[in-house]
PDB file of C-alpha atoms in Angstrom:
ATOM      1  CA  MET A   1       6.315  13.900  -7.453  1.00  0.00           C
ATOM      2  CA  ARG A   2       4.031  16.963  -7.673  1.00  0.00           C
ATOM      3  CA  ALA A   3       1.132  14.737  -8.709  1.00  0.00           C
ATOM      4  CA  LEU A   4       1.721  12.526  -5.661  1.00  0.00           C
ATOM      5  CA  GLU A   5       1.847  15.542  -3.367  1.00  0.00           C
ATOM      6  CA  ALA A   6      -1.403  16.784  -4.921  1.00  0.00           C
ATOM      7  CA  LEU A   7      -2.973  13.378  -4.162  1.00  0.00           C
ATOM      8  CA  GLU A   8      -1.759  13.611  -0.564  1.00  0.00           C
ATOM      9  CA  ALA A   9      -3.464  16.989  -0.264  1.00  0.00           C
ATOM     10  CA  THR A  10      -6.917  15.615  -1.172  1.00  0.00           C
ATOM     11  CA  ALA A  11      -9.598  15.366   1.522  1.00  0.00           C
ATOM     12  CA  PHE A  12      -9.577  11.568   1.139  1.00  0.00           C
ATOM     13  CA  ALA A  13      -5.824  11.328   1.769  1.00  0.00           C
ATOM     14  CA  GLU A  14      -6.213  13.644   4.728  1.00  0.00           C
ATOM     15  CA  TRP A  15      -8.932  11.380   6.150  1.00  0.00           C
ATOM     16  CA  VAL A  16      -6.698   8.303   5.789  1.00  0.00           C
ATOM     17  CA  ASN A  17      -3.823  10.109   7.482  1.00  0.00           C
ATOM     18  CA  THR A  18      -5.661  11.900  10.288  1.00  0.00           C
ATOM     19  CA  ALA A  19      -8.840   9.976  11.170  1.00  0.00           C
ATOM     20  CA  MET A  20      -8.363   7.953  14.332  1.00  0.00           C
ATOM     21  CA  LEU A  21      -8.994   4.658  12.554  1.00  0.00           C
ATOM     22  CA  GLY A  22      -8.207   5.786   8.988  1.00  0.00           C
ATOM     23  CA  PHE A  23      -4.644   4.616   8.391  1.00  0.00           C
ATOM     24  CA  PRO A  24      -4.695   1.739  10.954  1.00  0.00           C
ATOM     25  CA  LEU A  25      -7.942   0.313   9.568  1.00  0.00           C
ATOM     26  CA  VAL A  26      -6.831   0.585   5.935  1.00  0.00           C
ATOM     27  CA  ILE A  27      -3.468  -1.055   6.647  1.00  0.00           C
ATOM     28  CA  ALA A  28      -5.216  -3.782   8.710  1.00  0.00           C
ATOM     29  CA  LEU A  29      -7.609  -4.583   5.841  1.00  0.00           C
ATOM     30  CA  HIS A  30      -4.605  -4.516   3.479  1.00  0.00           C
ATOM     31  CA  SER A  31      -3.065  -7.300   5.599  1.00  0.00           C
ATOM     32  CA  VAL A  32      -6.286  -9.370   5.608  1.00  0.00           C
ATOM     33  CA  GLY A  33      -6.403  -9.202   1.798  1.00  0.00           C
ATOM     34  CA  MET A  34      -2.731 -10.127   1.602  1.00  0.00           C
ATOM     35  CA  ALA A  35      -3.185 -13.118   3.930  1.00  0.00           C
ATOM     36  CA  ALA A  36      -6.049 -14.426   1.772  1.00  0.00           C
ATOM     37  CA  ILE A  37      -4.268 -14.193  -1.584  1.00  0.00           C
ATOM     38  CA  VAL A  38      -0.879 -15.344  -0.256  1.00  0.00           C
ATOM     39  CA  GLY A  39      -2.277 -18.138   1.927  1.00  0.00           C
ATOM     40  CA  VAL A  40      -4.476 -19.739  -0.728  1.00  0.00           C
ATOM     41  CA  SER A  41      -1.810 -19.249  -3.432  1.00  0.00           C
ATOM     42  CA  LEU A  42       0.709 -21.093  -1.255  1.00  0.00           C
ATOM     43  CA  ILE A  43      -1.620 -24.048  -0.703  1.00  0.00           C
ATOM     44  CA  ALA A  44      -2.490 -24.205  -4.425  1.00  0.00           C
ATOM     45  CA  SER A  45       1.216 -23.935  -5.364  1.00  0.00           C
ATOM     46  CA  VAL A  46       2.251 -26.691  -2.953  1.00  0.00           C
ATOM     47  CA  HIS A  47      -0.571 -28.803  -4.412  1.00  0.00           C
ATOM     48  CA  ALA A  48       0.836 -28.146  -7.903  1.00  0.00           C
ATOM     49  CA  ILE A  49       4.350 -29.157  -6.818  1.00  0.00           C
ATOM     50  CA  ARG A  50       3.335 -32.233  -4.862  1.00  0.00           C
ATOM     51  CA  PRO A  51      -0.392 -32.989  -5.207  1.00  0.00           C
ATOM     52  CA  ILE A  52      -2.178 -33.454  -1.887  1.00  0.00           C
ATOM     53  CA  ASP A  53      -3.649 -36.954  -2.082  1.00  0.00           C
ATOM     54  CA  GLY A  54      -7.427 -36.744  -2.518  1.00  0.00           C
ATOM     55  CA  LEU A  55      -7.602 -32.986  -3.165  1.00  0.00           C
ATOM     56  CA  SER A  56      -9.078 -31.944  -6.515  1.00  0.00           C
ATOM     57  CA  GLY A  57      -9.271 -28.646  -8.341  1.00  0.00           C
ATOM     58  CA  SER A  58     -12.972 -28.195  -7.620  1.00  0.00           C
ATOM     59  CA  GLN A  59     -12.340 -28.470  -3.875  1.00  0.00           C
ATOM     60  CA  LEU A  60      -9.977 -25.507  -4.121  1.00  0.00           C
ATOM     61  CA  LEU A  61     -12.411 -23.313  -6.082  1.00  0.00           C
ATOM     62  CA  PRO A  62     -14.196 -21.681  -3.089  1.00  0.00           C
ATOM     63  CA  ALA A  63     -10.840 -20.796  -1.470  1.00  0.00           C
ATOM     64  CA  MET A  64      -9.614 -19.396  -4.783  1.00  0.00           C
ATOM     65  CA  SER A  65     -12.691 -17.131  -4.928  1.00  0.00           C
ATOM     66  CA  LEU A  66     -11.826 -15.928  -1.416  1.00  0.00           C
ATOM     67  CA  ALA A  67      -8.234 -15.350  -2.558  1.00  0.00           C
ATOM     68  CA  ARG A  68      -9.426 -13.277  -5.549  1.00  0.00           C
ATOM     69  CA  ALA A  69     -11.581 -11.185  -3.182  1.00  0.00           C
ATOM     70  CA  GLY A  70      -8.509 -10.826  -0.945  1.00  0.00           C
ATOM     71  CA  LEU A  71      -6.440  -9.640  -3.896  1.00  0.00           C
ATOM     72  CA  ILE A  72      -9.073  -7.000  -4.740  1.00  0.00           C
ATOM     73  CA  LEU A  73      -9.206  -5.855  -1.078  1.00  0.00           C
ATOM     74  CA  ASN A  74      -5.403  -5.745  -1.017  1.00  0.00           C
ATOM     75  CA  ALA A  75      -5.243  -3.686  -4.219  1.00  0.00           C
ATOM     76  CA  VAL A  76      -7.983  -1.217  -3.191  1.00  0.00           C
ATOM     77  CA  THR A  77      -6.491  -0.606   0.264  1.00  0.00           C
ATOM     78  CA  GLY A  78      -3.002  -0.494  -1.278  1.00  0.00           C
ATOM     79  CA  ILE A  79      -4.138   2.327  -3.575  1.00  0.00           C
ATOM     80  CA  MET A  80      -5.698   4.098  -0.563  1.00  0.00           C
ATOM     81  CA  LEU A  81      -2.402   3.853   1.325  1.00  0.00           C
ATOM     82  CA  PHE A  82      -0.483   5.070  -1.723  1.00  0.00           C
ATOM     83  CA  VAL A  83      -2.805   8.051  -2.191  1.00  0.00           C
ATOM     84  CA  SER A  84      -2.216   9.054   1.431  1.00  0.00           C
ATOM     85  CA  ARG A  85       1.585   8.693   1.448  1.00  0.00           C
ATOM     86  CA  GLY A  86       2.629   8.291  -2.189  1.00  0.00           C
ATOM     87  CA  SER A  87       5.569  10.713  -2.191  1.00  0.00           C
ATOM     88  CA  GLU A  88       7.050   8.768   0.734  1.00  0.00           C
ATOM     89  CA  TYR A  89       6.447   5.286  -0.685  1.00  0.00           C
ATOM     90  CA  ILE A  90       7.658   6.028  -4.225  1.00  0.00           C
ATOM     91  CA  LEU A  91      11.192   6.613  -2.893  1.00  0.00           C
ATOM     92  CA  ASN A  92      11.238   3.435  -0.810  1.00  0.00           C
ATOM     93  CA  PRO A  93      13.117   0.567  -2.553  1.00  0.00           C
ATOM     94  CA  ALA A  94      11.320  -2.075  -0.447  1.00  0.00           C
ATOM     95  CA  PHE A  95       7.958  -0.680  -1.571  1.00  0.00           C
ATOM     96  CA  LEU A  96       9.002  -0.607  -5.239  1.00  0.00           C
ATOM     97  CA  LEU A  97      10.238  -4.200  -5.077  1.00  0.00           C
ATOM     98  CA  LYS A  98       7.056  -5.254  -3.254  1.00  0.00           C
ATOM     99  CA  LEU A  99       4.966  -3.699  -6.017  1.00  0.00           C
ATOM    100  CA  VAL A 100       6.790  -5.717  -8.696  1.00  0.00           C
ATOM    101  CA  LEU A 101       6.540  -8.940  -6.661  1.00  0.00           C
ATOM    102  CA  VAL A 102       2.820  -8.467  -5.928  1.00  0.00           C
ATOM    103  CA  LEU A 103       2.137  -7.920  -9.639  1.00  0.00           C
ATOM    104  CA  LEU A 104       4.154 -11.005 -10.557  1.00  0.00           C
ATOM    105  CA  GLY A 105       2.574 -13.106  -7.774  1.00  0.00           C
ATOM    106  CA  SER A 106      -0.913 -11.988  -8.782  1.00  0.00           C
ATOM    107  CA  ILE A 107      -0.368 -13.001 -12.413  1.00  0.00           C
ATOM    108  CA  LEU A 108       1.104 -16.396 -11.434  1.00  0.00           C
ATOM    109  CA  SER A 109      -1.672 -17.060  -8.906  1.00  0.00           C
ATOM    110  CA  LEU A 110      -4.473 -16.094 -11.265  1.00  0.00           C
ATOM    111  CA  VAL A 111      -3.035 -18.406 -13.952  1.00  0.00           C
ATOM    112  CA  LEU A 112      -2.699 -21.166 -11.333  1.00  0.00           C
ATOM    113  CA  PHE A 113      -6.318 -20.648 -10.231  1.00  0.00           C
ATOM    114  CA  GLN A 114      -7.407 -20.719 -13.862  1.00  0.00           C
ATOM    115  CA  THR A 115      -5.574 -24.017 -14.345  1.00  0.00           C
ATOM    116  CA  CYS A 116      -7.361 -25.463 -11.307  1.00  0.00           C
ATOM    117  CA  ALA A 117     -10.738 -24.149 -12.472  1.00  0.00           C
ATOM    118  CA  ARG A 118     -10.284 -25.650 -15.947  1.00  0.00           C
ATOM    119  CA  SER A 119      -9.724 -29.091 -14.475  1.00  0.00           C
ATOM    120  CA  ALA A 120     -12.523 -28.702 -11.928  1.00  0.00           C
ATOM    121  CA  SER A 121     -15.249 -30.161 -14.114  1.00  0.00           C
ATOM    122  CA  PRO A 122     -16.472 -33.585 -12.953  1.00  0.00           C
ATOM    123  CA  VAL A 123     -14.866 -35.258 -15.969  1.00  0.00           C
ATOM    124  CA  ALA A 124     -11.388 -33.852 -15.496  1.00  0.00           C
ATOM    125  CA  ASP A 125     -11.536 -33.513 -11.727  1.00  0.00           C
ATOM    126  CA  ASN A 126      -9.662 -36.646 -10.768  1.00  0.00           C
ATOM    127  CA  ASN A 127      -6.312 -35.405 -12.087  1.00  0.00           C
ATOM    128  CA  GLY A 128      -5.708 -33.166  -9.085  1.00  0.00           C
ATOM    129  CA  GLY A 129      -6.358 -29.864 -10.867  1.00  0.00           C
ATOM    130  CA  ALA A 130      -3.335 -27.823  -9.894  1.00  0.00           C
ATOM    131  CA  ALA A 131      -1.048 -30.645 -11.017  1.00  0.00           C
ATOM    132  CA  ALA A 132      -1.422 -29.319 -14.596  1.00  0.00           C
ATOM    133  CA  PHE A 133       0.365 -26.110 -13.532  1.00  0.00           C
ATOM    134  CA  PRO A 134       4.135 -26.257 -14.275  1.00  0.00           C
ATOM    135  CA  ARG A 135       6.125 -27.001 -11.110  1.00  0.00           C
ATOM    136  CA  PRO A 136       8.834 -24.377 -11.708  1.00  0.00           C
ATOM    137  CA  LEU A 137       6.113 -21.713 -11.896  1.00  0.00           C
ATOM    138  CA  ALA A 138       4.524 -23.020  -8.694  1.00  0.00           C
ATOM    139  CA  ILE A 139       7.914 -22.826  -6.925  1.00  0.00           C
ATOM    140  CA  ALA A 140       8.396 -19.319  -8.351  1.00  0.00           C
ATOM    141  CA  ASN A 141       4.941 -18.362  -7.062  1.00  0.00           C
ATOM    142  CA  ILE A 142       5.837 -19.407  -3.501  1.00  0.00           C
ATOM    143  CA  LEU A 143       9.147 -17.503  -3.646  1.00  0.00           C
ATOM    144  CA  VAL A 144       7.541 -14.409  -5.182  1.00  0.00           C
ATOM    145  CA  TRP A 145       4.819 -14.251  -2.493  1.00  0.00           C
ATOM    146  CA  PHE A 146       7.403 -14.800   0.240  1.00  0.00           C
ATOM    147  CA  GLY A 147       9.359 -11.904  -1.259  1.00  0.00           C
ATOM    148  CA  ALA A 148       6.232  -9.740  -1.389  1.00  0.00           C
ATOM    149  CA  VAL A 149       5.492 -10.421   2.302  1.00  0.00           C
ATOM    150  CA  ALA A 150       9.131  -9.796   3.261  1.00  0.00           C
ATOM    151  CA  THR A 151       9.481  -6.540   1.324  1.00  0.00           C
ATOM    152  CA  GLY A 152       6.104  -5.398   2.666  1.00  0.00           C
ATOM    153  CA  ARG A 153       7.383  -5.790   6.225  1.00  0.00           C
ATOM    154  CA  LEU A 154      10.694  -4.120   5.325  1.00  0.00           C
ATOM    155  CA  ILE A 155       9.074  -0.901   4.042  1.00  0.00           C
ATOM    156  CA  ALA A 156       9.194   0.517   7.580  1.00  0.00           C
ATOM    157  CA  TYR A 157      12.892  -0.357   8.001  1.00  0.00           C
ATOM    158  CA  VAL A 158      14.403   0.641   4.649  1.00  0.00           C
ATOM    159  CA  GLN A 159      15.581   4.196   4.057  1.00  0.00           C
ATOM    160  CA  ASN A 160      14.160   6.128   1.151  1.00  0.00           C
ATOM    161  CA  ILE A 161      16.255   6.786  -1.966  1.00  0.00           C
ATOM    162  CA  GLY A 162      17.672  10.278  -2.286  1.00  0.00           C
TER     163      GLY A 162
ATOM    164  CA  MET B   1       5.832 -10.757  41.597  1.00  0.00           C
ATOM    165  CA  THR B   2       4.263  -7.724  39.907  1.00  0.00           C
ATOM    166  CA  THR B   3       3.774  -7.051  36.223  1.00  0.00           C
ATOM    167  CA  ASN B   4       6.679  -4.596  36.354  1.00  0.00           C
ATOM    168  CA  HIS B   5       8.981  -7.317  37.717  1.00  0.00           C
ATOM    169  CA  ILE B   6       7.981  -9.688  34.925  1.00  0.00           C
ATOM    170  CA  VAL B   7       8.429  -6.990  32.279  1.00  0.00           C
ATOM    171  CA  GLY B   8      11.843  -6.076  33.711  1.00  0.00           C
ATOM    172  CA  TRP B   9      12.897  -9.719  33.802  1.00  0.00           C
ATOM    173  CA  LEU B  10      11.750 -10.269  30.211  1.00  0.00           C
ATOM    174  CA  LEU B  11      13.479  -7.131  28.920  1.00  0.00           C
ATOM    175  CA  ASP B  12      16.686  -8.139  30.687  1.00  0.00           C
ATOM    176  CA  SER B  13      16.625 -11.691  29.312  1.00  0.00           C
ATOM    177  CA  PRO B  14      19.304 -12.756  26.780  1.00  0.00           C
ATOM    178  CA  VAL B  15      16.582 -13.363  24.159  1.00  0.00           C
ATOM    179  CA  SER B  16      15.228  -9.838  24.519  1.00  0.00           C
ATOM    180  CA  ARG B  17      18.701  -8.293  24.481  1.00  0.00           C
ATOM    181  CA  PHE B  18      19.599 -10.287  21.374  1.00  0.00           C
ATOM    182  CA  ILE B  19      16.436  -9.262  19.472  1.00  0.00           C
ATOM    183  CA  ASN B  20      16.852  -5.620  20.458  1.00  0.00           C
ATOM    184  CA  SER B  21      20.566  -5.462  19.655  1.00  0.00           C
ATOM    185  CA  GLU B  22      20.416  -7.034  16.186  1.00  0.00           C
ATOM    186  CA  PRO B  23      18.799  -4.680  13.669  1.00  0.00           C
ATOM    187  CA  TRP B  24      17.678  -7.564  11.433  1.00  0.00           C
ATOM    188  CA  ALA B  25      16.084  -9.656  14.207  1.00  0.00           C
ATOM    189  CA  TRP B  26      12.791  -7.761  14.597  1.00  0.00           C
ATOM    190  CA  PRO B  27      12.096  -7.478  10.821  1.00  0.00           C
ATOM    191  CA  CYS B  28      12.887 -11.202  10.374  1.00  0.00           C
ATOM    192  CA  LEU B  29      10.460 -12.062  13.186  1.00  0.00           C
ATOM    193  CA  GLU B  30       7.805  -9.878  11.557  1.00  0.00           C
ATOM    194  CA  ILE B  31       8.270 -11.669   8.230  1.00  0.00           C
ATOM    195  CA  ALA B  32       8.066 -15.115   9.903  1.00  0.00           C
ATOM    196  CA  HIS B  33       5.021 -14.005  11.935  1.00  0.00           C
ATOM    197  CA  PHE B  34       3.041 -12.730   8.957  1.00  0.00           C
ATOM    198  CA  PHE B  35       4.112 -15.417   6.479  1.00  0.00           C
ATOM    199  CA  SER B  36       3.096 -18.186   8.898  1.00  0.00           C
ATOM    200  CA  LEU B  37      -0.215 -16.394   9.453  1.00  0.00           C
ATOM    201  CA  CYS B  38      -0.776 -16.445   5.669  1.00  0.00           C
ATOM    202  CA  VAL B  39      -0.107 -20.216   5.568  1.00  0.00           C
ATOM    203  CA  LEU B  40      -2.498 -20.731   8.499  1.00  0.00           C
ATOM    204  CA  PHE B  41      -5.176 -18.570   6.867  1.00  0.00           C
ATOM    205  CA  GLY B  42      -4.842 -20.271   3.467  1.00  0.00           C
ATOM    206  CA  SER B  43      -4.958 -23.840   4.721  1.00  0.00           C
ATOM    207  CA  LEU B  44      -7.858 -23.147   7.083  1.00  0.00           C
ATOM    208  CA  ALA B  45      -9.754 -21.271   4.351  1.00  0.00           C
ATOM    209  CA  VAL B  46      -9.936 -24.426   2.222  1.00  0.00           C
ATOM    210  CA  VAL B  47     -11.333 -26.456   5.155  1.00  0.00           C
ATOM    211  CA  ASP B  48     -13.569 -23.678   6.539  1.00  0.00           C
ATOM    212  CA  LEU B  49     -15.211 -22.917   3.200  1.00  0.00           C
ATOM    213  CA  ARG B  50     -16.019 -26.605   2.721  1.00  0.00           C
ATOM    214  CA  LEU B  51     -17.459 -26.662   6.258  1.00  0.00           C
ATOM    215  CA  ALA B  52     -19.466 -23.549   5.379  1.00  0.00           C
ATOM    216  CA  GLY B  53     -21.073 -25.539   2.586  1.00  0.00           C
ATOM    217  CA  PHE B  54     -19.052 -24.425  -0.429  1.00  0.00           C
ATOM    218  CA  GLY B  55     -17.496 -26.880  -2.869  1.00  0.00           C
ATOM    219  CA  PRO B  56     -17.690 -30.672  -3.018  1.00  0.00           C
ATOM    220  CA  PRO B  57     -16.961 -33.002  -0.043  1.00  0.00           C
ATOM    221  CA  PHE B  58     -13.376 -33.829   0.981  1.00  0.00           C
ATOM    222  CA  ALA B  59     -11.675 -37.073   1.783  1.00  0.00           C
ATOM    223  CA  ASP B  60     -10.882 -37.065   5.525  1.00  0.00           C
ATOM    224  CA  ARG B  61      -7.128 -37.269   4.794  1.00  0.00           C
ATOM    225  CA  VAL B  62      -7.267 -33.928   2.906  1.00  0.00           C
ATOM    226  CA  GLY B  63      -8.737 -32.201   5.963  1.00  0.00           C
ATOM    227  CA  LYS B  64      -6.029 -33.803   8.117  1.00  0.00           C
ATOM    228  CA  VAL B  65      -3.186 -32.552   5.890  1.00  0.00           C
ATOM    229  CA  LEU B  66      -4.588 -29.018   5.784  1.00  0.00           C
ATOM    230  CA  VAL B  67      -5.270 -28.815   9.522  1.00  0.00           C
ATOM    231  CA  ARG B  68      -1.762 -30.160  10.291  1.00  0.00           C
ATOM    232  CA  THR B  69      -0.314 -27.496   7.988  1.00  0.00           C
ATOM    233  CA  ALA B  70      -2.349 -24.844   9.823  1.00  0.00           C
ATOM    234  CA  LEU B  71      -1.158 -26.154  13.218  1.00  0.00           C
ATOM    235  CA  LEU B  72       2.477 -26.065  12.091  1.00  0.00           C
ATOM    236  CA  ALA B  73       2.018 -22.501  10.836  1.00  0.00           C
ATOM    237  CA  PHE B  74       0.336 -21.576  14.121  1.00  0.00           C
ATOM    238  CA  GLY B  75       3.376 -22.945  15.978  1.00  0.00           C
ATOM    239  CA  VAL B  76       5.722 -20.641  14.033  1.00  0.00           C
ATOM    240  CA  ASN B  77       3.258 -17.790  14.510  1.00  0.00           C
ATOM    241  CA  ALA B  78       2.944 -18.319  18.269  1.00  0.00           C
ATOM    242  CA  LEU B  79       6.717 -18.669  18.703  1.00  0.00           C
ATOM    243  CA  SER B  80       7.470 -15.454  16.802  1.00  0.00           C
ATOM    244  CA  GLY B  81       4.656 -13.741  18.726  1.00  0.00           C
ATOM    245  CA  ALA B  82       6.138 -14.882  22.048  1.00  0.00           C
ATOM    246  CA  LEU B  83       9.520 -13.505  20.960  1.00  0.00           C
ATOM    247  CA  PHE B  84       7.913 -10.130  20.132  1.00  0.00           C
ATOM    248  CA  PHE B  85       6.402 -10.070  23.615  1.00  0.00           C
ATOM    249  CA  THR B  86       9.693 -11.019  25.272  1.00  0.00           C
ATOM    250  CA  ALA B  87      11.603  -8.317  23.396  1.00  0.00           C
ATOM    251  CA  ASN B  88       9.126  -5.502  23.927  1.00  0.00           C
ATOM    252  CA  ALA B  89       6.603  -6.446  26.624  1.00  0.00           C
ATOM    253  CA  PRO B  90       5.583  -2.826  27.473  1.00  0.00           C
ATOM    254  CA  LYS B  91       4.201  -2.466  23.932  1.00  0.00           C
ATOM    255  CA  TYR B  92       1.769  -5.322  24.538  1.00  0.00           C
ATOM    256  CA  ILE B  93       0.775  -5.012  28.197  1.00  0.00           C
ATOM    257  CA  ASP B  94      -2.480  -3.075  28.697  1.00  0.00           C
ATOM    258  CA  ASN B  95      -2.800  -2.800  24.922  1.00  0.00           C
ATOM    259  CA  PRO B  96      -6.505  -3.306  24.005  1.00  0.00           C
ATOM    260  CA  ALA B  97      -5.680  -4.467  20.465  1.00  0.00           C
ATOM    261  CA  PHE B  98      -3.292  -7.127  21.824  1.00  0.00           C
ATOM    262  CA  GLU B  99      -5.789  -8.239  24.480  1.00  0.00           C
ATOM    263  CA  LEU B 100      -8.568  -8.512  21.895  1.00  0.00           C
ATOM    264  CA  LYS B 101      -6.225 -10.401  19.554  1.00  0.00           C
ATOM    265  CA  LEU B 102      -5.472 -12.974  22.277  1.00  0.00           C
ATOM    266  CA  ALA B 103      -9.192 -13.327  23.083  1.00  0.00           C
ATOM    267  CA  LEU B 104      -9.987 -13.880  19.395  1.00  0.00           C
ATOM    268  CA  ILE B 105      -7.223 -16.502  19.099  1.00  0.00           C
ATOM    269  CA  GLY B 106      -8.780 -18.226  22.128  1.00  0.00           C
ATOM    270  CA  LEU B 107     -12.190 -18.205  20.444  1.00  0.00           C
ATOM    271  CA  ALA B 108     -10.678 -19.488  17.194  1.00  0.00           C
ATOM    272  CA  GLY B 109      -9.054 -22.271  19.235  1.00  0.00           C
ATOM    273  CA  LEU B 110     -12.412 -23.227  20.785  1.00  0.00           C
ATOM    274  CA  ASN B 111     -13.970 -23.199  17.318  1.00  0.00           C
ATOM    275  CA  ALA B 112     -11.151 -25.455  16.080  1.00  0.00           C
ATOM    276  CA  ALA B 113     -11.836 -27.832  18.990  1.00  0.00           C
ATOM    277  CA  LEU B 114     -15.506 -27.929  17.955  1.00  0.00           C
ATOM    278  CA  TYR B 115     -14.389 -28.776  14.423  1.00  0.00           C
ATOM    279  CA  HIS B 116     -12.173 -31.566  15.709  1.00  0.00           C
ATOM    280  CA  TRP B 117     -14.786 -33.139  18.000  1.00  0.00           C
ATOM    281  CA  ARG B 118     -18.033 -32.476  16.132  1.00  0.00           C
ATOM    282  CA  PHE B 119     -17.753 -31.260  12.561  1.00  0.00           C
ATOM    283  CA  ARG B 120     -14.729 -33.002  11.028  1.00  0.00           C
ATOM    284  CA  PRO B 121     -16.723 -36.062   9.795  1.00  0.00           C
ATOM    285  CA  LEU B 122     -19.025 -33.654   7.899  1.00  0.00           C
ATOM    286  CA  LEU B 123     -16.225 -32.747   5.449  1.00  0.00           C
ATOM    287  CA  THR B 124     -16.888 -36.025   3.660  1.00  0.00           C
ATOM    288  CA  GLU B 125     -20.680 -35.528   3.579  1.00  0.00           C
ATOM    289  CA  ASP B 126     -22.672 -33.874   0.800  1.00  0.00           C
ATOM    290  CA  ARG B 127     -24.708 -31.885   3.323  1.00  0.00           C
ATOM    291  CA  VAL B 128     -23.373 -30.021   6.336  1.00  0.00           C
ATOM    292  CA  THR B 129     -25.387 -28.846   9.338  1.00  0.00           C
ATOM    293  CA  VAL B 130     -26.173 -25.181   9.969  1.00  0.00           C
ATOM    294  CA  LEU B 131     -23.958 -25.255  13.080  1.00  0.00           C
ATOM    295  CA  ALA B 132     -21.035 -26.567  11.041  1.00  0.00           C
ATOM    296  CA  GLN B 133     -21.613 -23.846   8.445  1.00  0.00           C
ATOM    297  CA  LEU B 134     -21.602 -21.222  11.182  1.00  0.00           C
ATOM    298  CA  SER B 135     -18.389 -22.694  12.566  1.00  0.00           C
ATOM    299  CA  GLY B 136     -16.699 -22.490   9.143  1.00  0.00           C
ATOM    300  CA  VAL B 137     -17.753 -18.867   8.599  1.00  0.00           C
ATOM    301  CA  ALA B 138     -16.818 -17.970  12.189  1.00  0.00           C
ATOM    302  CA  SER B 139     -13.328 -19.393  11.710  1.00  0.00           C
ATOM    303  CA  ILE B 140     -12.657 -17.184   8.655  1.00  0.00           C
ATOM    304  CA  LEU B 141     -14.067 -14.103  10.409  1.00  0.00           C
ATOM    305  CA  LEU B 142     -12.145 -14.814  13.627  1.00  0.00           C
ATOM    306  CA  TRP B 143      -8.793 -15.199  11.866  1.00  0.00           C
ATOM    307  CA  SER B 144      -9.455 -12.096   9.746  1.00  0.00           C
ATOM    308  CA  SER B 145     -10.157 -10.189  12.973  1.00  0.00           C
ATOM    309  CA  VAL B 146      -6.972 -11.590  14.530  1.00  0.00           C
ATOM    310  CA  ILE B 147      -5.022 -10.077  11.614  1.00  0.00           C
ATOM    311  CA  VAL B 148      -6.819  -6.731  12.017  1.00  0.00           C
ATOM    312  CA  CYS B 149      -6.095  -6.623  15.767  1.00  0.00           C
ATOM    313  CA  GLY B 150      -2.475  -7.636  15.175  1.00  0.00           C
ATOM    314  CA  ARG B 151      -2.028  -4.690  12.818  1.00  0.00           C
ATOM    315  CA  MET B 152      -3.688  -2.369  15.346  1.00  0.00           C
ATOM    316  CA  ILE B 153      -1.252  -3.237  18.181  1.00  0.00           C
ATOM    317  CA  THR B 154       1.298  -0.613  17.108  1.00  0.00           C
ATOM    318  CA  PHE B 155      -1.350   2.103  16.956  1.00  0.00           C
ATOM    319  CA  PHE B 156      -2.694   1.312  20.442  1.00  0.00           C
ATOM    320  CA  ALA B 157       0.716   0.953  22.110  1.00  0.00           C
ATOM    321  CA  GLN B 158       1.241   3.475  24.930  1.00  0.00           C
TER     322      GLN B 158
END
């Protein structure tokens, strides 16, 4: 807890917390990153569960690159938010659950994207790409990302532990 | 009828009273609002990036499925947004972030109309025009800005 309070006392954390657009801008960019990774993951997962007729892995590749960029933006801004208010967030059960779900969703999505990319070569492209990803994992990916979005919204409503 | 009358009428409506009296209603609306926005963003990203010139051409039916998905998500998004407004109109009236968000949604709508009338056939082509590429990039930037403005509403509320 002392380490988190020390982080909150840094000039950077102070800027995030006090600058007129510091916290709002960081949290807004956090949401843009989240929308990109969650949105594209959902489409790719649905495609893995029930392939969209005519859609191949290579056609999803550009969106998956955008999703990866979104995940990086989400992680960087998430760290910035944590640095500014870590001692508050670390006691929030919704935040802790969100963290676990985002990690799980990221792993599942990156594996799903990898599966699509592997089948995106012209030779293997006609098999639908994401269809090679196990359906139960695709369903889990949708549920995990829904949970991450839900817990993210609930951070403001859930009381801290202790 | 003045703005105050409308706000008073909205706040006194059964819908508003229900949302404000149930502690779970507002968080549930927030989850539905953001999750549907993610679906909209994801499905449009696939189409927009193709329009912007990335990736191989699509079959027309793929574009149709993705755009229909985005429209359905927009419906959920607009409905939950309207419920937010009904339950707490003073937060949104004269709020520059909310006004800018609505303007950006309008622009995104016009861009979507352009896609529908002009650029949709290009999804199946190997080459897309510069205007179509601009439209694809604009769509991603507009929806990203809509998300930013949506997040800013709370901070600009009086």
